[in-house]
mmCIF file of C-alpha atoms and ligand atoms in Angstrom:
data_model
loop_
_atom_site.group_PDB
_atom_site.id
_atom_site.type_symbol
_atom_site.label_atom_id
_atom_site.label_comp_id
_atom_site.label_asym_id
_atom_site.label_seq_id
_atom_site.Cartn_x
_atom_site.Cartn_y
_atom_site.Cartn_z
ATOM 1 C CA MET A 1223 115.451 61.617 56.233
ATOM 2 C CA LYS A 1224 114.713 62.903 52.699
ATOM 3 C CA ASP A 1225 115.018 66.504 51.985
ATOM 4 C CA PHE A 1226 111.782 68.379 51.085
ATOM 5 C CA THR A 1227 110.084 71.659 50.639
ATOM 6 C CA TYR A 1228 106.649 72.522 51.974
ATOM 7 C CA LEU A 1229 104.308 75.124 50.443
ATOM 8 C CA MET A 1230 100.545 75.542 50.936
ATOM 9 C CA PRO A 1231 99.881 79.227 51.048
ATOM 10 C CA THR A 1232 96.038 79.205 50.914
ATOM 11 C CA LYS A 1233 94.258 80.919 53.774
ATOM 12 C CA LEU A 1234 91.410 78.612 54.859
ATOM 13 C CA PHE A 1235 88.266 79.525 56.672
ATOM 14 C CA PHE A 1236 86.463 76.482 58.025
ATOM 15 C CA GLY A 1237 82.976 76.291 59.652
ATOM 16 C CA ARG A 1238 79.278 76.891 59.401
ATOM 17 C CA ASP A 1239 78.624 80.161 57.650
ATOM 18 C CA CYS A 1240 82.241 80.998 57.186
ATOM 19 C CA VAL A 1241 81.524 83.011 54.023
ATOM 20 C CA LYS A 1242 79.000 85.277 55.661
ATOM 21 C CA ASN A 1243 81.169 85.526 58.949
ATOM 22 C CA ASN A 1244 84.221 86.614 56.915
ATOM 23 C CA SER A 1245 82.740 88.564 54.086
ATOM 24 C CA GLY A 1246 85.162 91.425 54.445
ATOM 25 C CA VAL A 1247 87.876 89.066 53.028
ATOM 26 C CA PHE A 1248 86.639 89.579 49.520
ATOM 27 C CA ARG A 1249 87.567 93.355 49.661
ATOM 28 C CA GLU A 1250 91.263 92.350 49.517
ATOM 29 C CA PHE A 1251 90.957 91.330 45.933
ATOM 30 C CA GLY A 1252 89.346 94.188 44.035
ATOM 31 C CA LYS A 1253 86.111 95.829 43.049
ATOM 32 C CA LYS A 1254 84.764 93.156 40.582
ATOM 33 C CA ALA A 1255 84.629 89.300 40.710
ATOM 34 C CA ILE A 1256 83.888 86.727 38.167
ATOM 35 C CA ILE A 1257 82.122 83.723 39.798
ATOM 36 C CA ILE A 1258 82.791 80.342 38.138
ATOM 37 C CA THR A 1259 80.278 77.620 38.797
ATOM 38 C CA GLY A 1260 78.654 74.530 37.333
ATOM 39 C CA ARG A 1261 75.135 74.617 35.907
ATOM 40 C CA THR A 1262 72.889 74.325 38.982
ATOM 41 C CA SER A 1263 74.337 73.035 42.139
ATOM 42 C CA ALA A 1264 75.840 76.312 43.366
ATOM 43 C CA LYS A 1265 72.426 77.976 43.158
ATOM 44 C CA LYS A 1266 70.703 75.094 44.924
ATOM 45 C CA ASN A 1267 73.078 74.554 47.846
ATOM 46 C CA GLY A 1268 73.180 78.114 48.934
ATOM 47 C CA SER A 1269 76.817 78.779 48.229
ATOM 48 C CA GLN A 1270 76.337 81.203 45.323
ATOM 49 C CA ASN A 1271 73.764 83.171 47.295
ATOM 50 C CA ASP A 1272 76.132 83.419 50.258
ATOM 51 C CA VAL A 1273 78.965 84.709 48.073
ATOM 52 C CA VAL A 1274 76.769 87.112 46.175
ATOM 53 C CA SER A 1275 75.458 88.534 49.510
ATOM 54 C CA ALA A 1276 79.034 88.834 50.770
ATOM 55 C CA LEU A 1277 80.098 90.625 47.622
ATOM 56 C CA SER A 1278 77.161 93.071 47.675
ATOM 57 C CA GLU A 1279 77.632 93.807 51.364
ATOM 58 C CA ASN A 1280 81.161 94.978 50.508
ATOM 59 C CA GLY A 1281 80.194 96.918 47.357
ATOM 60 C CA ILE A 1282 81.929 94.487 45.066
ATOM 61 C CA GLY A 1283 80.423 93.979 41.586
ATOM 62 C CA TYR A 1284 80.246 90.472 40.014
ATOM 63 C CA CYS A 1285 79.317 88.575 36.918
ATOM 64 C CA VAL A 1286 78.496 84.807 36.897
ATOM 65 C CA PHE A 1287 79.842 82.113 34.421
ATOM 66 C CA ASP A 1288 77.719 79.060 35.152
ATOM 67 C CA LYS A 1289 78.379 76.860 32.171
ATOM 68 C CA THR A 1290 81.304 74.761 33.612
ATOM 69 C CA GLU A 1291 80.752 71.128 32.761
ATOM 70 C CA GLU A 1292 82.280 68.105 34.573
ATOM 71 C CA ASN A 1293 85.857 67.470 33.634
ATOM 72 C CA PRO A 1294 86.023 70.967 32.153
ATOM 73 C CA SER A 1295 87.097 71.587 28.580
ATOM 74 C CA LEU A 1296 89.714 74.057 27.453
ATOM 75 C CA GLU A 1297 87.039 75.682 25.319
ATOM 76 C CA THR A 1298 84.728 76.341 28.174
ATOM 77 C CA VAL A 1299 87.516 77.861 30.241
ATOM 78 C CA ILE A 1300 88.353 80.138 27.277
ATOM 79 C CA GLU A 1301 84.886 81.346 27.043
ATOM 80 C CA ALA A 1302 84.852 82.080 30.893
ATOM 81 C CA ALA A 1303 88.080 83.888 30.531
ATOM 82 C CA GLU A 1304 86.636 86.045 27.713
ATOM 83 C CA MET A 1305 83.848 87.032 30.010
ATOM 84 C CA ALA A 1306 86.314 87.915 32.791
ATOM 85 C CA VAL A 1307 88.196 90.233 30.492
ATOM 86 C CA ALA A 1308 85.046 91.780 28.977
ATOM 87 C CA GLU A 1309 83.740 92.409 32.546
ATOM 88 C CA LYS A 1310 87.027 93.551 33.831
ATOM 89 C CA ALA A 1311 87.014 91.195 36.666
ATOM 90 C CA ASP A 1312 89.773 91.818 39.219
ATOM 91 C CA PHE A 1313 89.564 88.351 40.833
ATOM 92 C CA VAL A 1314 88.041 84.822 40.293
ATOM 93 C CA ILE A 1315 85.830 82.983 42.561
ATOM 94 C CA GLY A 1316 85.375 79.139 41.940
ATOM 95 C CA ILE A 1317 82.319 77.559 43.518
ATOM 96 C CA GLY A 1318 81.523 73.917 43.160
ATOM 97 C CA GLY A 1319 83.316 70.633 42.748
ATOM 98 C CA GLY A 1320 86.797 70.194 41.290
ATOM 99 C CA SER A 1321 85.534 71.255 37.763
ATOM 100 C CA PRO A 1322 84.651 74.988 38.612
ATOM 101 C CA MET A 1323 87.476 75.213 41.092
ATOM 102 C CA ASP A 1324 90.139 73.992 38.500
ATOM 103 C CA SER A 1325 88.525 76.253 35.797
ATOM 104 C CA ALA A 1326 88.830 79.241 38.115
ATOM 105 C CA LYS A 1327 92.531 78.834 38.274
ATOM 106 C CA ALA A 1328 92.776 78.523 34.455
ATOM 107 C CA VAL A 1329 90.550 81.522 34.057
ATOM 108 C CA ALA A 1330 92.812 83.433 36.434
ATOM 109 C CA PHE A 1331 95.867 82.959 34.234
ATOM 110 C CA LEU A 1332 94.079 83.545 30.885
ATOM 111 C CA ALA A 1333 92.226 86.724 32.070
ATOM 112 C CA ALA A 1334 95.523 88.247 33.346
ATOM 113 C CA ASN A 1335 97.206 87.467 29.993
ATOM 114 C CA PRO A 1336 94.647 88.268 27.341
ATOM 115 C CA ASP A 1337 97.221 88.504 24.538
ATOM 116 C CA GLU A 1338 98.315 84.923 25.091
ATOM 117 C CA LYS A 1339 96.845 81.917 23.197
ATOM 118 C CA ALA A 1340 95.144 79.298 25.516
ATOM 119 C CA GLU A 1341 98.000 76.812 24.826
ATOM 120 C CA PHE A 1342 100.280 78.997 27.025
ATOM 121 C CA LEU A 1343 98.511 77.355 30.009
ATOM 122 C CA PHE A 1344 100.454 74.153 29.119
ATOM 123 C CA GLU A 1345 103.814 75.829 28.661
ATOM 124 C CA LYS A 1346 106.453 75.660 31.319
ATOM 125 C CA GLY A 1347 107.241 78.877 33.245
ATOM 126 C CA GLN A 1348 105.192 80.973 35.579
ATOM 127 C CA ALA A 1349 102.882 83.896 34.549
ATOM 128 C CA LYS A 1350 100.829 86.569 36.334
ATOM 129 C CA HIS A 1351 97.313 85.663 37.190
ATOM 130 C CA LEU A 1352 94.232 87.234 38.918
ATOM 131 C CA PRO A 1353 93.704 86.357 42.664
ATOM 132 C CA VAL A 1354 91.660 83.103 43.157
ATOM 133 C CA VAL A 1355 89.074 82.281 45.896
ATOM 134 C CA GLU A 1356 87.824 78.610 46.010
ATOM 135 C CA ILE A 1357 84.679 77.360 47.734
ATOM 136 C CA PRO A 1358 84.285 73.477 47.401
ATOM 137 C CA THR A 1359 80.787 71.999 47.349
ATOM 138 C CA THR A 1360 81.982 68.442 46.868
ATOM 139 C CA ALA A 1361 84.414 66.707 49.263
ATOM 140 C CA GLY A 1362 86.904 65.074 47.029
ATOM 141 C CA THR A 1363 89.323 66.961 44.856
ATOM 142 C CA GLY A 1364 91.028 69.166 47.296
ATOM 143 C CA SER A 1365 91.436 71.737 44.569
ATOM 144 C CA GLU A 1366 91.011 74.517 47.083
ATOM 145 C CA VAL A 1367 94.420 73.614 48.580
ATOM 146 C CA THR A 1368 96.227 72.375 45.383
ATOM 147 C CA GLN A 1369 98.195 74.229 42.774
ATOM 148 C CA TYR A 1370 96.633 71.929 40.058
ATOM 149 C CA SER A 1371 94.099 72.496 37.392
ATOM 150 C CA ILE A 1372 93.142 69.752 35.027
ATOM 151 C CA LEU A 1373 91.348 70.405 31.878
ATOM 152 C CA THR A 1374 89.935 68.043 29.170
ATOM 153 C CA VAL A 1375 91.872 68.667 25.906
ATOM 154 C CA ALA A 1376 89.955 67.161 22.935
ATOM 155 C CA ALA A 1377 93.026 67.341 20.661
ATOM 156 C CA LYS A 1378 94.983 65.130 23.126
ATOM 157 C CA LYS A 1379 92.064 62.823 23.686
ATOM 158 C CA THR A 1380 92.612 62.929 27.518
ATOM 159 C CA LYS A 1381 92.598 65.313 30.535
ATOM 160 C CA VAL A 1382 95.771 67.379 31.001
ATOM 161 C CA GLY A 1383 97.139 69.283 33.987
ATOM 162 C CA LEU A 1384 98.120 72.820 33.393
ATOM 163 C CA SER A 1385 101.850 73.738 33.560
ATOM 164 C CA LYS A 1386 100.791 77.150 34.931
ATOM 165 C CA ARG A 1387 100.003 76.610 38.556
ATOM 166 C CA THR A 1388 98.570 78.632 41.382
ATOM 167 C CA PHE A 1389 97.167 78.016 44.824
ATOM 168 C CA ALA A 1390 94.046 79.816 45.730
ATOM 169 C CA ASP A 1391 94.572 82.854 47.939
ATOM 170 C CA VAL A 1392 91.620 81.977 50.212
ATOM 171 C CA ALA A 1393 89.309 79.062 50.487
ATOM 172 C CA PHE A 1394 86.078 78.729 52.417
ATOM 173 C CA LEU A 1395 85.124 75.342 53.817
ATOM 174 C CA ASP A 1396 81.421 75.076 54.909
ATOM 175 C CA ALA A 1397 79.834 71.621 55.135
ATOM 176 C CA ARG A 1398 76.380 73.149 54.771
ATOM 177 C CA TYR A 1399 77.040 73.178 50.990
ATOM 178 C CA PHE A 1400 77.384 69.409 51.012
ATOM 179 C CA GLU A 1401 74.090 68.519 52.710
ATOM 180 C CA SER A 1402 72.270 68.259 49.351
ATOM 181 C CA LEU A 1403 75.037 66.245 47.734
ATOM 182 C CA PRO A 1404 73.458 62.815 46.554
ATOM 183 C CA ALA A 1405 75.062 59.675 47.934
ATOM 184 C CA GLY A 1406 76.543 58.717 44.558
ATOM 185 C CA ILE A 1407 78.452 62.017 44.163
ATOM 186 C CA THR A 1408 79.413 61.905 47.841
ATOM 187 C CA ARG A 1409 80.944 58.375 47.355
ATOM 188 C CA ASN A 1410 82.641 59.204 43.990
ATOM 189 C CA THR A 1411 84.310 62.239 45.551
ATOM 190 C CA ALA A 1412 85.219 60.646 48.936
ATOM 191 C CA VAL A 1413 86.950 57.930 46.759
ATOM 192 C CA ASP A 1414 88.861 60.539 44.842
ATOM 193 C CA ALA A 1415 90.147 61.943 48.187
ATOM 194 C CA LEU A 1416 91.075 58.433 49.376
ATOM 195 C CA THR A 1417 93.060 57.852 46.193
ATOM 196 C CA HIS A 1418 94.867 61.228 46.704
ATOM 197 C CA LEU A 1419 95.863 60.073 50.206
ATOM 198 C CA ILE A 1420 97.094 56.761 48.930
ATOM 199 C CA GLU A 1421 98.983 58.163 45.942
ATOM 200 C CA ALA A 1422 100.530 60.973 47.849
ATOM 201 C CA TYR A 1423 101.789 58.459 50.406
ATOM 202 C CA LEU A 1424 103.319 56.026 48.014
ATOM 203 C CA CYS A 1425 104.607 58.540 45.562
ATOM 204 C CA THR A 1426 108.401 59.066 45.300
ATOM 205 C CA GLU A 1427 107.914 62.732 46.248
ATOM 206 C CA SER A 1428 106.169 62.028 49.564
ATOM 207 C CA SER A 1429 107.763 63.775 52.526
ATOM 208 C CA PHE A 1430 107.724 63.703 56.362
ATOM 209 C CA ILE A 1431 105.048 66.389 56.252
ATOM 210 C CA SER A 1432 102.806 64.998 53.469
ATOM 211 C CA ASP A 1433 103.043 61.534 55.188
ATOM 212 C CA ALA A 1434 101.792 63.062 58.524
ATOM 213 C CA ILE A 1435 98.896 64.629 56.657
ATOM 214 C CA VAL A 1436 97.932 61.478 54.900
ATOM 215 C CA GLU A 1437 98.128 59.429 58.157
ATOM 216 C CA LYS A 1438 95.578 61.875 59.751
ATOM 217 C CA GLY A 1439 93.401 61.744 56.679
ATOM 218 C CA LEU A 1440 93.491 57.933 56.505
ATOM 219 C CA GLY A 1441 92.436 57.778 60.201
ATOM 220 C CA GLU A 1442 89.453 60.061 59.581
ATOM 221 C CA PHE A 1443 88.550 58.186 56.400
ATOM 222 C CA ALA A 1444 88.321 54.883 58.490
ATOM 223 C CA LEU A 1445 85.620 56.544 60.616
ATOM 224 C CA CYS A 1446 83.531 57.391 57.463
ATOM 225 C CA LYS A 1447 83.604 53.946 55.905
ATOM 226 C CA ASP A 1448 80.261 52.807 57.377
ATOM 227 C CA ALA A 1449 78.479 56.055 56.322
ATOM 228 C CA LEU A 1450 79.847 55.707 52.767
ATOM 229 C CA ILE A 1451 78.530 52.138 52.510
ATOM 230 C CA GLU A 1452 75.204 53.070 53.933
ATOM 231 C CA GLY A 1453 74.933 56.224 51.872
ATOM 232 C CA SER A 1454 73.624 58.297 54.857
ATOM 233 C CA PHE A 1455 75.665 61.222 56.175
ATOM 234 C CA ASP A 1456 75.048 63.290 59.242
ATOM 235 C CA TYR A 1457 76.487 66.861 59.461
ATOM 236 C CA GLU A 1458 79.488 65.599 61.448
ATOM 237 C CA THR A 1459 80.385 63.073 58.794
ATOM 238 C CA ARG A 1460 80.003 65.673 56.081
ATOM 239 C CA GLU A 1461 82.450 67.958 57.943
ATOM 240 C CA LYS A 1462 84.881 65.025 58.354
ATOM 241 C CA LEU A 1463 84.651 64.209 54.620
ATOM 242 C CA LEU A 1464 85.303 67.773 53.753
ATOM 243 C CA LEU A 1465 88.326 67.951 55.884
ATOM 244 C CA ILE A 1466 89.646 64.552 54.618
ATOM 245 C CA SER A 1467 89.338 66.009 51.130
ATOM 246 C CA THR A 1468 91.216 69.131 52.150
ATOM 247 C CA LEU A 1469 93.955 67.144 53.876
ATOM 248 C CA ALA A 1470 94.326 64.850 50.852
ATOM 249 C CA GLY A 1471 94.624 67.941 48.613
ATOM 250 C CA MET A 1472 97.315 69.319 50.940
ATOM 251 C CA ALA A 1473 99.174 66.002 50.575
ATOM 252 C CA ILE A 1474 99.143 65.874 46.761
ATOM 253 C CA ALA A 1475 100.020 69.548 46.663
ATOM 254 C CA GLN A 1476 103.464 68.347 48.235
ATOM 255 C CA SER A 1477 103.905 65.164 46.493
ATOM 256 C CA GLN A 1478 101.473 64.898 43.422
ATOM 257 C CA THR A 1479 99.330 61.985 42.379
ATOM 258 C CA SER A 1480 100.620 58.800 40.862
ATOM 259 C CA LEU A 1481 99.739 56.216 38.292
ATOM 260 C CA PRO A 1482 95.973 55.678 39.075
ATOM 261 C CA HIS A 1483 95.119 59.270 38.394
ATOM 262 C CA SER A 1484 96.767 59.342 34.916
ATOM 263 C CA MET A 1485 95.605 55.918 34.000
ATOM 264 C CA GLY A 1486 92.146 56.888 35.066
ATOM 265 C CA TYR A 1487 91.959 59.944 32.790
ATOM 266 C CA TYR A 1488 91.573 57.457 29.841
ATOM 267 C CA LEU A 1489 88.594 55.777 31.537
ATOM 268 C CA THR A 1490 87.013 59.297 32.062
ATOM 269 C CA PHE A 1491 87.752 60.535 28.530
ATOM 270 C CA PHE A 1492 86.790 57.388 26.549
ATOM 271 C CA LYS A 1493 84.356 55.677 28.828
ATOM 272 C CA HIS A 1494 82.753 58.564 30.697
ATOM 273 C CA LEU A 1495 83.682 57.167 34.147
ATOM 274 C CA GLN A 1496 83.558 59.690 36.871
ATOM 275 C CA HIS A 1497 86.988 60.899 38.261
ATOM 276 C CA GLY A 1498 87.025 59.196 41.716
ATOM 277 C CA PRO A 1499 85.843 55.724 40.333
ATOM 278 C CA ALA A 1500 88.311 56.008 37.585
ATOM 279 C CA ASN A 1501 91.222 56.270 40.017
ATOM 280 C CA ALA A 1502 89.804 53.610 42.201
ATOM 281 C CA GLN A 1503 89.737 51.080 39.489
ATOM 282 C CA PHE A 1504 93.581 51.065 39.461
ATOM 283 C CA THR A 1505 94.123 51.367 43.215
ATOM 284 C CA LYS A 1506 94.531 47.690 44.102
ATOM 285 C CA ALA A 1507 96.930 47.070 41.184
ATOM 286 C CA TYR A 1508 98.943 50.107 41.949
ATOM 287 C CA MET A 1509 99.239 49.264 45.652
ATOM 288 C CA ASP A 1510 100.387 45.621 44.779
ATOM 289 C CA PHE A 1511 102.898 47.062 42.311
ATOM 290 C CA VAL A 1512 104.796 49.606 44.363
ATOM 291 C CA THR A 1513 107.956 48.714 46.538
ATOM 292 C CA GLU A 1514 106.867 50.579 49.596
ATOM 293 C CA ARG A 1515 105.440 47.545 51.301
ATOM 294 C CA ASP A 1516 105.568 48.971 54.833
ATOM 295 C CA LYS A 1517 103.628 52.011 53.660
ATOM 296 C CA VAL A 1518 101.014 49.732 51.995
ATOM 297 C CA ASP A 1519 100.670 47.766 55.194
ATOM 298 C CA ASN A 1520 100.267 51.008 57.127
ATOM 299 C CA ILE A 1521 97.449 52.258 54.812
ATOM 300 C CA LEU A 1522 95.674 48.962 55.116
ATOM 301 C CA SER A 1523 95.976 48.779 58.839
ATOM 302 C CA VAL A 1524 94.953 52.444 59.493
ATOM 303 C CA LEU A 1525 91.889 51.931 57.187
ATOM 304 C CA GLY A 1526 91.014 48.662 58.752
ATOM 305 C CA PHE A 1527 91.480 46.283 55.833
ATOM 306 C CA LYS A 1528 93.370 42.948 55.986
ATOM 307 C CA ASP A 1529 94.711 43.239 52.463
ATOM 308 C CA THR A 1530 94.406 45.113 49.126
ATOM 309 C CA SER A 1531 91.724 42.715 47.908
ATOM 310 C CA GLU A 1532 89.504 43.794 50.954
ATOM 311 C CA LEU A 1533 90.185 47.314 50.228
ATOM 312 C CA ASP A 1534 89.265 46.737 46.494
ATOM 313 C CA GLY A 1535 86.036 44.975 47.557
ATOM 314 C CA PHE A 1536 85.070 48.126 49.547
ATOM 315 C CA LEU A 1537 85.656 50.332 46.667
ATOM 316 C CA ARG A 1538 83.717 48.016 44.316
ATOM 317 C CA LYS A 1539 80.715 48.403 46.726
ATOM 318 C CA LEU A 1540 81.037 52.165 46.562
ATOM 319 C CA VAL A 1541 81.688 53.074 43.003
ATOM 320 C CA GLU A 1542 81.094 51.975 39.370
ATOM 321 C CA ARG A 1543 83.684 50.166 37.227
ATOM 322 C CA VAL A 1544 84.173 49.770 33.321
ATOM 323 C CA ASN A 1545 85.686 47.179 31.118
ATOM 324 C CA CYS A 1546 88.046 47.804 28.307
ATOM 325 C CA THR A 1547 89.088 45.857 25.161
ATOM 326 C CA GLU A 1548 92.543 44.536 24.396
ATOM 327 C CA ASP A 1549 93.005 47.296 21.786
ATOM 328 C CA GLU A 1550 91.962 49.955 24.134
ATOM 329 C CA ILE A 1551 94.503 48.675 26.762
ATOM 330 C CA ASN A 1552 97.263 48.639 24.235
ATOM 331 C CA TYR A 1553 96.347 52.307 23.350
ATOM 332 C CA TYR A 1554 96.272 53.551 26.991
ATOM 333 C CA THR A 1555 99.448 51.608 27.686
ATOM 334 C CA ASP A 1556 101.339 53.341 24.891
ATOM 335 C CA GLU A 1557 100.147 56.754 25.829
ATOM 336 C CA MET A 1558 100.930 56.193 29.581
ATOM 337 C CA MET A 1559 104.536 55.181 28.637
ATOM 338 C CA LYS A 1560 104.988 58.717 27.208
ATOM 339 C CA ILE A 1561 104.365 60.360 30.359
ATOM 340 C CA SER A 1562 107.781 60.080 31.966
ATOM 341 C CA ALA A 1563 106.998 62.585 34.815
ATOM 342 C CA LYS A 1564 104.190 60.171 36.036
ATOM 343 C CA LEU A 1565 106.236 56.921 35.658
ATOM 344 C CA ALA A 1566 108.831 58.678 37.862
ATOM 345 C CA THR A 1567 106.351 58.928 40.670
ATOM 346 C CA VAL A 1568 106.771 55.105 41.140
ATOM 347 C CA SER A 1569 109.921 53.990 42.980
ATOM 348 C CA ARG A 1570 110.581 51.103 40.595
ATOM 349 C CA PRO A 1571 111.095 51.129 36.841
ATOM 350 C CA VAL A 1572 107.782 50.777 34.851
ATOM 351 C CA SER A 1573 108.201 48.787 31.702
ATOM 352 C CA ARG A 1574 105.584 48.592 28.881
ATOM 353 C CA ASP A 1575 104.781 45.120 29.980
ATOM 354 C CA ASP A 1576 104.270 46.342 33.694
ATOM 355 C CA MET A 1577 101.932 49.033 32.432
ATOM 356 C CA TYR A 1578 100.087 46.716 30.230
ATOM 357 C CA ASN A 1579 99.570 44.403 33.212
ATOM 358 C CA LEU A 1580 98.386 47.131 35.444
ATOM 359 C CA PHE A 1581 95.677 48.059 32.936
ATOM 360 C CA LYS A 1582 94.910 44.379 32.207
ATOM 361 C CA VAL A 1583 94.267 43.295 35.773
ATOM 362 C CA SER A 1584 92.187 46.453 36.555
ATOM 363 C CA VAL A 1585 89.977 46.732 33.486
ATOM 364 C CA MET A 1586 89.458 43.335 32.027
HETATM 365 P P1 NAP B 672 82.520 68.117 39.493
HETATM 366 O O1 NAP B 672 82.804 67.646 38.069
HETATM 367 O O2 NAP B 672 83.020 69.368 39.911
HETATM 368 O O3 NAP B 672 80.916 67.953 39.812
HETATM 369 C C1 NAP B 672 80.396 66.824 39.650
HETATM 370 C C2 NAP B 672 78.866 66.988 39.773
HETATM 371 O O4 NAP B 672 78.512 67.304 41.155
HETATM 372 C C3 NAP B 672 78.215 68.128 39.003
HETATM 373 O O5 NAP B 672 77.185 67.567 38.302
HETATM 374 C C4 NAP B 672 77.853 69.117 39.980
HETATM 375 O O6 NAP B 672 76.795 69.910 39.485
HETATM 376 C C5 NAP B 672 77.550 68.334 41.143
HETATM 377 N N1 NAP B 672 77.574 69.006 42.436
HETATM 378 C C6 NAP B 672 78.664 69.792 42.974
HETATM 379 N N2 NAP B 672 78.422 70.177 44.133
HETATM 380 C C7 NAP B 672 77.131 69.686 44.455
HETATM 381 C C8 NAP B 672 76.395 69.797 45.642
HETATM 382 N N3 NAP B 672 76.752 70.429 46.716
HETATM 383 N N4 NAP B 672 75.170 69.317 45.636
HETATM 384 C C9 NAP B 672 74.741 68.530 44.476
HETATM 385 N N5 NAP B 672 75.454 68.461 43.478
HETATM 386 C C10 NAP B 672 76.686 69.036 43.457
HETATM 387 O O7 NAP B 672 83.099 66.910 40.410
HETATM 388 P P2 NAP B 672 84.476 66.719 41.290
HETATM 389 O O8 NAP B 672 84.637 65.246 41.353
HETATM 390 O O9 NAP B 672 84.288 67.510 42.419
HETATM 391 O O10 NAP B 672 85.605 67.329 40.319
HETATM 392 C C11 NAP B 672 86.158 66.509 39.391
HETATM 393 C C12 NAP B 672 87.242 67.362 38.630
HETATM 394 O O11 NAP B 672 88.213 67.725 39.514
HETATM 395 C C13 NAP B 672 87.820 66.524 37.543
HETATM 396 O O12 NAP B 672 87.958 67.395 36.365
HETATM 397 C C14 NAP B 672 89.244 66.187 38.169
HETATM 398 O O13 NAP B 672 90.319 66.064 37.142
HETATM 399 C C15 NAP B 672 89.515 67.349 38.978
HETATM 400 N N6 NAP B 672 90.447 67.276 40.089
HETATM 401 C C16 NAP B 672 91.283 68.299 40.386
HETATM 402 C C17 NAP B 672 92.228 68.093 41.384
HETATM 403 C C18 NAP B 672 93.168 69.152 41.717
HETATM 404 O O14 NAP B 672 94.005 69.022 42.529
HETATM 405 N N7 NAP B 672 93.009 70.346 41.237
HETATM 406 C C19 NAP B 672 92.320 66.886 42.150
HETATM 407 C C20 NAP B 672 91.476 65.818 41.754
HETATM 408 C C21 NAP B 672 90.496 66.096 40.770
HETATM 409 P P3 NAP B 672 76.943 71.349 38.851
HETATM 410 O O15 NAP B 672 77.572 71.200 37.553
HETATM 411 O O16 NAP B 672 75.444 71.728 38.611
HETATM 412 O O17 NAP B 672 77.733 72.209 39.734
HETATM 413 FE FE1 FE B 673 91.719 63.399 41.895
#
């Protein structure tokens, strides 16, 4: 058996009204919070109100940064961190999808190191940071249980993961916040979670524990397939999708994501394709390429698909796709070949021709 380490230090509270029922938890982190959200959803789905009530009940002050955009930019995170410093926030609460949750982690580093330039987020080596609380309102990224934070960096023309990493101290998982999630976002984000499960399982850094987590997640995902196709979700299915996303996050926290995620970043940056669909576009080619054939068969069998084409057909029914030109594929291929850490997540050498073909069969 392969050696491995396991770390997932986030304390989870799961269940209906878990913020309200555990409001005292916020007292651990200080006297003032900065809440990081997207523009509107946290106000509409009740999550922001629950947090504000919990803070007020415990005499904790707060300020709100609600300008986080999808695939958050470095500039937006800098603006939020300036607010955190000006307001003397002791801790950061991210409420929303992966975008506000990832931003909250970046803000936690920037606000604790106000003399550093933002570029320090991408430099190796750890640094102090404010405590982080995460409250997901999409079921997809698992950011509440991962150490990753991914920002759009215009100068690099793609999305880049921070080198500074931290898990949230606490995460609250309440499926009530998802009841308002439109079918389209539910599908996009569920597909992101599925790609986390698949990539964590096939990644060279997978371990006994991450595999066990993935296998449970895939089994639960199989039970949600019909609801995803139909686009109608009862509360029980919402809870399942939330827990699948959290399991998938726990799995990538151990073994990271693989080629589809990095390849997908170009489709998001240049073609504005949502994150989950961008990964899904490469899933079939990636599963056909890797050498772990037993594991590929196991994924298909647990999900209930006869082959990768059937899985791809399912994904095509759920999410949008885009096409790319020859020139675009050549550019993306050259860029991907520079990311040696991602190439190393695949258990066989990846030549430029291989990478080109992975793009070509997926986006042409
Ligand atoms: P998102 O970008 O956070 O949000 C997408 C949209 O969903 C926004 O318009 C948002 O509106 C809306 N929304 C959120 N919750 C809602 C609700 N309950 N009801 C109605 N609308 C709601 O989407 P995401 O897919 O969750 O996150 C994607 C980001 O996560 C990407 O940047 C990706 O790279 C990152 N990611 C991170 C990890 C990790 O491990 N850290 C893993 C995978 C992906 P508002 O703007 O109004 O809130
Ligand atoms: Fe993802």
